[in-house]
Amino acid sequence: MKQLISLLLLACAMVTMPAQAQQTRYISDNLFTYMHNGPSTQYRIMGSVNAGTKVDLLETNSSTGFSKIRDNRGRTGWVNSDFVSTQVGLKVRFPALEKELTEVKSQLEEALESGDEKTASLQNSLKLRNEQISDLETQNGQLNEQLMTSQAEIRELRARLDTQKDDLLMRWFTYGGMVAGGGLLFGLILPHLIPRRRKRNNGWA
């Protein structure tokens, strides 16, 4: 009983999988393409599908380069995958393009009618922007000069600081050497300056 239920569920899944996998596609803008019984040109030709026709993509065979489709007449067959496109055909796009072209022409005519005023406004705006850019470039040049001067001063001050550090270290070493030398000299002279006590015969001072 369990095996029968499993087989029924598997059969239902196999039936529903193609319906879920189908995707909307369009035949590309050639004159037409042939529909075959199988996924290659070796199969019998069933008929043709006109360019721009909306079809349902059911399956794709990557090894042969053919796709299984269902056209608007309900026929199911295989066509070359190169002729299956995600883009709507010119038959559908052309009216929309004509409408868009008409709207653009109308906008262009309106723009030409008020073109003089807009042109003068744009010229004034452009002049103002050029002046602002020129001012900014001048300020930028001045800031660069100030930056270079400041950097040179910083380098000079650092060099002076390093020199002062070296001089200070030399002074400390010199003073330390003098103190050490003086201490050594004092230690050598001091015993000669202090008179020694004579010892008594009994050995006590």
C-alpha positions as a Python dict, from the first residue, in 0.01 Angstrom:
ca = {
    (1, 'M'): (0, 0, 0),
    (2, 'K'): (284, 238, 89),
    (3, 'Q'): (457, 162, -241),
    (4, 'L'): (137, 240, -431),
    (5, 'I'): (101, 577, -252),
    (6, 'S'): (467, 658, -327),
    (7, 'L'): (419, 577, -695),
    (8, 'L'): (109, 796, -713),
    (9, 'L'): (291, 1090, -551),
    (10, 'L'): (585, 1047, -790),
    (11, 'A'): (351, 1039, -1089),
    (12, 'C'): (178, 1359, -971),
    (13, 'A'): (514, 1530, -927),
    (14, 'M'): (622, 1430, -1279),
    (15, 'V'): (298, 1566, -1423),
    (16, 'T'): (322, 1900, -1244),
    (17, 'M'): (696, 1961, -1300),
    (18, 'P'): (674, 2067, -1669),
    (19, 'A'): (390, 2311, -1591),
    (20, 'Q'): (596, 2475, -1317),
    (21, 'A'): (908, 2483, -1533),
    (22, 'Q'): (750, 2654, -1834),
    (23, 'Q'): (855, 3012, -1897),
    (24, 'T'): (732, 3281, -2132),
    (25, 'R'): (958, 3341, -2430),
    (26, 'Y'): (933, 3494, -2780),
    (27, 'I'): (1049, 3378, -3119),
    (28, 'S'): (1323, 3617, -3232),
    (29, 'D'): (1274, 3859, -3518),
    (30, 'N'): (1352, 3638, -3815),
    (31, 'L'): (1086, 3561, -4076),
    (32, 'F'): (995, 3229, -3909),
    (33, 'T'): (1157, 2919, -3764),
    (34, 'Y'): (1078, 2554, -3813),
    (35, 'M'): (928, 2340, -3538),
    (36, 'H'): (1055, 1982, -3519),
    (37, 'N'): (927, 1665, -3359),
    (38, 'G'): (1246, 1625, -3152),
    (39, 'P'): (1545, 1822, -3026),
    (40, 'S'): (1742, 1844, -3355),
    (41, 'T'): (1703, 1901, -3728),
    (42, 'Q'): (1705, 1523, -3784),
    (43, 'Y'): (1348, 1505, -3658),
    (44, 'R'): (1045, 1565, -3876),
    (45, 'I'): (931, 1925, -3934),
    (46, 'M'): (590, 1985, -3780),
    (47, 'G'): (546, 2336, -3913),
    (48, 'S'): (681, 2685, -3857),
    (49, 'V'): (645, 2958, -3596),
    (50, 'N'): (634, 3322, -3704),
    (51, 'A'): (879, 3581, -3570),
    (52, 'G'): (767, 3757, -3253),
    (53, 'T'): (522, 3480, -3155),
    (54, 'K'): (478, 3441, -2779),
    (55, 'V'): (558, 3083, -2672),
    (56, 'D'): (595, 2884, -2350),
    (57, 'L'): (942, 2742, -2292),
    (58, 'L'): (897, 2389, -2158),
    (59, 'E'): (1243, 2237, -2179),
    (60, 'T'): (1595, 2304, -2312),
    (61, 'N'): (1836, 2050, -2453),
    (62, 'S'): (2181, 2206, -2412),
    (63, 'S'): (2360, 1928, -2600),
    (64, 'T'): (2168, 1979, -2925),
    (65, 'G'): (2090, 2348, -2879),
    (66, 'F'): (1713, 2301, -2917),
    (67, 'S'): (1427, 2412, -2690),
    (68, 'K'): (1086, 2254, -2645),
    (69, 'I'): (806, 2512, -2674),
    (70, 'R'): (428, 2543, -2691),
    (71, 'D'): (311, 2812, -2934),
    (72, 'N'): (-3, 3025, -2937),
    (73, 'R'): (-185, 2759, -3139),
    (74, 'G'): (-127, 2496, -2869),
    (75, 'R'): (132, 2302, -3070),
    (76, 'T'): (426, 2152, -2881),
    (77, 'G'): (758, 2096, -3056),
    (78, 'W'): (1128, 2175, -3070),
    (79, 'V'): (1297, 2482, -3223),
    (80, 'N'): (1654, 2608, -3240),
    (81, 'S'): (1738, 2777, -2905),
    (82, 'D'): (1905, 3064, -3093),
    (83, 'F'): (1558, 3172, -3211),
    (84, 'V'): (1405, 3175, -2861),
    (85, 'S'): (1440, 3514, -2692),
    (86, 'T'): (1332, 3678, -2367),
    (87, 'Q'): (1270, 4003, -2555),
    (88, 'V'): (929, 4091, -2694),
    (89, 'G'): (919, 4084, -3074),
    (90, 'L'): (912, 4392, -3295),
    (91, 'K'): (546, 4329, -3371),
    (92, 'V'): (469, 4421, -3010),
    (93, 'R'): (748, 4671, -2954),
    (94, 'F'): (695, 4875, -3270),
    (95, 'P'): (362, 5041, -3168),
    (96, 'A'): (509, 5134, -2830),
    (97, 'L'): (816, 5278, -3002),
    (98, 'E'): (595, 5479, -3240),
    (99, 'K'): (400, 5620, -2945),
    (100, 'E'): (721, 5710, -2764),
    (101, 'L'): (859, 5873, -3080),
    (102, 'T'): (544, 6086, -3114),
    (103, 'E'): (574, 6201, -2753),
    (104, 'V'): (942, 6289, -2797),
    (105, 'K'): (866, 6489, -3113),
    (106, 'S'): (597, 6681, -2927),
    (107, 'Q'): (834, 6757, -2640),
    (108, 'L'): (1100, 6866, -2888),
    (109, 'E'): (862, 7108, -3058),
    (110, 'E'): (767, 7258, -2723),
    (111, 'A'): (1132, 7289, -2633),
    (112, 'L'): (1210, 7464, -2961),
    (113, 'E'): (928, 7713, -2907),
    (114, 'S'): (1063, 7813, -2569),
    (115, 'G'): (1421, 7749, -2677),
    (116, 'D'): (1534, 8111, -2681),
    (117, 'E'): (1443, 8170, -2319),
    (118, 'K'): (1590, 7840, -2208),
    (119, 'T'): (1906, 7904, -2410),
    (120, 'A'): (1956, 8245, -2248),
    (121, 'S'): (1897, 8096, -1906),
    (122, 'L'): (2141, 7815, -1977),
    (123, 'Q'): (2404, 8058, -2103),
    (124, 'N'): (2374, 8270, -1789),
    (125, 'S'): (2392, 7961, -1574),
    (126, 'L'): (2695, 7840, -1768),
    (127, 'K'): (2868, 8176, -1729),
    (128, 'L'): (2801, 8174, -1356),
    (129, 'R'): (2936, 7820, -1325),
    (130, 'N'): (3249, 7913, -1521),
    (131, 'E'): (3312, 8208, -1290),
    (132, 'Q'): (3265, 7987, -986),
    (133, 'I'): (3503, 7729, -1131),
    (134, 'S'): (3761, 7999, -1204),
    (135, 'D'): (3736, 8129, -846),
    (136, 'L'): (3772, 7779, -709),
    (137, 'E'): (4077, 7713, -925),
    (138, 'T'): (4236, 8039, -801),
    (139, 'Q'): (4163, 7949, -440),
    (140, 'N'): (4296, 7602, -499),
    (141, 'G'): (4621, 7741, -639),
    (142, 'Q'): (4662, 7971, -340),
    (143, 'L'): (4594, 7687, -99),
    (144, 'N'): (4850, 7470, -276),
    (145, 'E'): (5112, 7745, -245),
    (146, 'Q'): (5033, 7789, 125),
    (147, 'L'): (5052, 7414, 175),
    (148, 'M'): (5391, 7392, 5),
    (149, 'T'): (5520, 7684, 215),
    (150, 'S'): (5390, 7526, 535),
    (151, 'Q'): (5547, 7193, 447),
    (152, 'A'): (5883, 7361, 381),
    (153, 'E'): (5863, 7542, 717),
    (154, 'I'): (5774, 7218, 895),
    (155, 'R'): (6073, 7042, 737),
    (156, 'E'): (6302, 7326, 840),
    (157, 'L'): (6171, 7327, 1198),
    (158, 'R'): (6211, 6951, 1223),
    (159, 'A'): (6569, 6979, 1100),
    (160, 'R'): (6639, 7247, 1362),
    (161, 'L'): (6478, 7038, 1630),
    (162, 'D'): (6690, 6736, 1537),
    (163, 'T'): (7004, 6954, 1543),
    (164, 'Q'): (6912, 7093, 1885),
    (165, 'K'): (6855, 6743, 2016),
    (166, 'D'): (7197, 6635, 1892),
    (167, 'D'): (7362, 6944, 2045),
    (168, 'L'): (7186, 6884, 2376),
    (169, 'L'): (7297, 6522, 2382),
    (170, 'M'): (7655, 6624, 2309),
    (171, 'R'): (7642, 6877, 2591),
    (172, 'W'): (7514, 6619, 2837),
    (173, 'F'): (7780, 6373, 2730),
    (174, 'T'): (8045, 6646, 2765),
    (175, 'Y'): (7920, 6749, 3110),
    (176, 'G'): (7897, 6390, 3219),
    (177, 'G'): (8251, 6323, 3100),
    (178, 'M'): (8380, 6628, 3280),
    (179, 'V'): (8206, 6530, 3602),
    (180, 'A'): (8334, 6176, 3577),
    (181, 'G'): (8686, 6295, 3499),
    (182, 'G'): (8677, 6545, 3785),
    (183, 'G'): (8557, 6280, 4026),
    (184, 'L'): (8831, 6042, 3918),
    (185, 'L'): (9096, 6311, 3949),
    (186, 'F'): (8964, 6414, 4289),
    (187, 'G'): (8970, 6052, 4402),
    (188, 'L'): (9335, 6022, 4301),
    (189, 'I'): (9446, 6348, 4464),
    (190, 'L'): (9246, 6321, 4786),
    (191, 'P'): (9460, 6049, 4952),
    (192, 'H'): (9769, 6263, 4905),
    (193, 'L'): (9606, 6565, 5060),
    (194, 'I'): (9497, 6392, 5383),
    (195, 'P'): (9797, 6328, 5619),
    (196, 'R'): (9834, 5972, 5743),
    (197, 'R'): (9848, 5902, 6119),
    (198, 'R'): (10152, 5729, 6247),
    (199, 'K'): (10101, 5399, 6418),
    (200, 'R'): (10207, 5352, 6779),
    (201, 'N'): (10447, 5081, 6880),
    (202, 'N'): (10168, 4883, 7038),
    (203, 'G'): (9983, 4884, 6717),
    (204, 'W'): (9713, 5124, 6838),
    (205, 'A'): (9679, 5463, 6687),
}
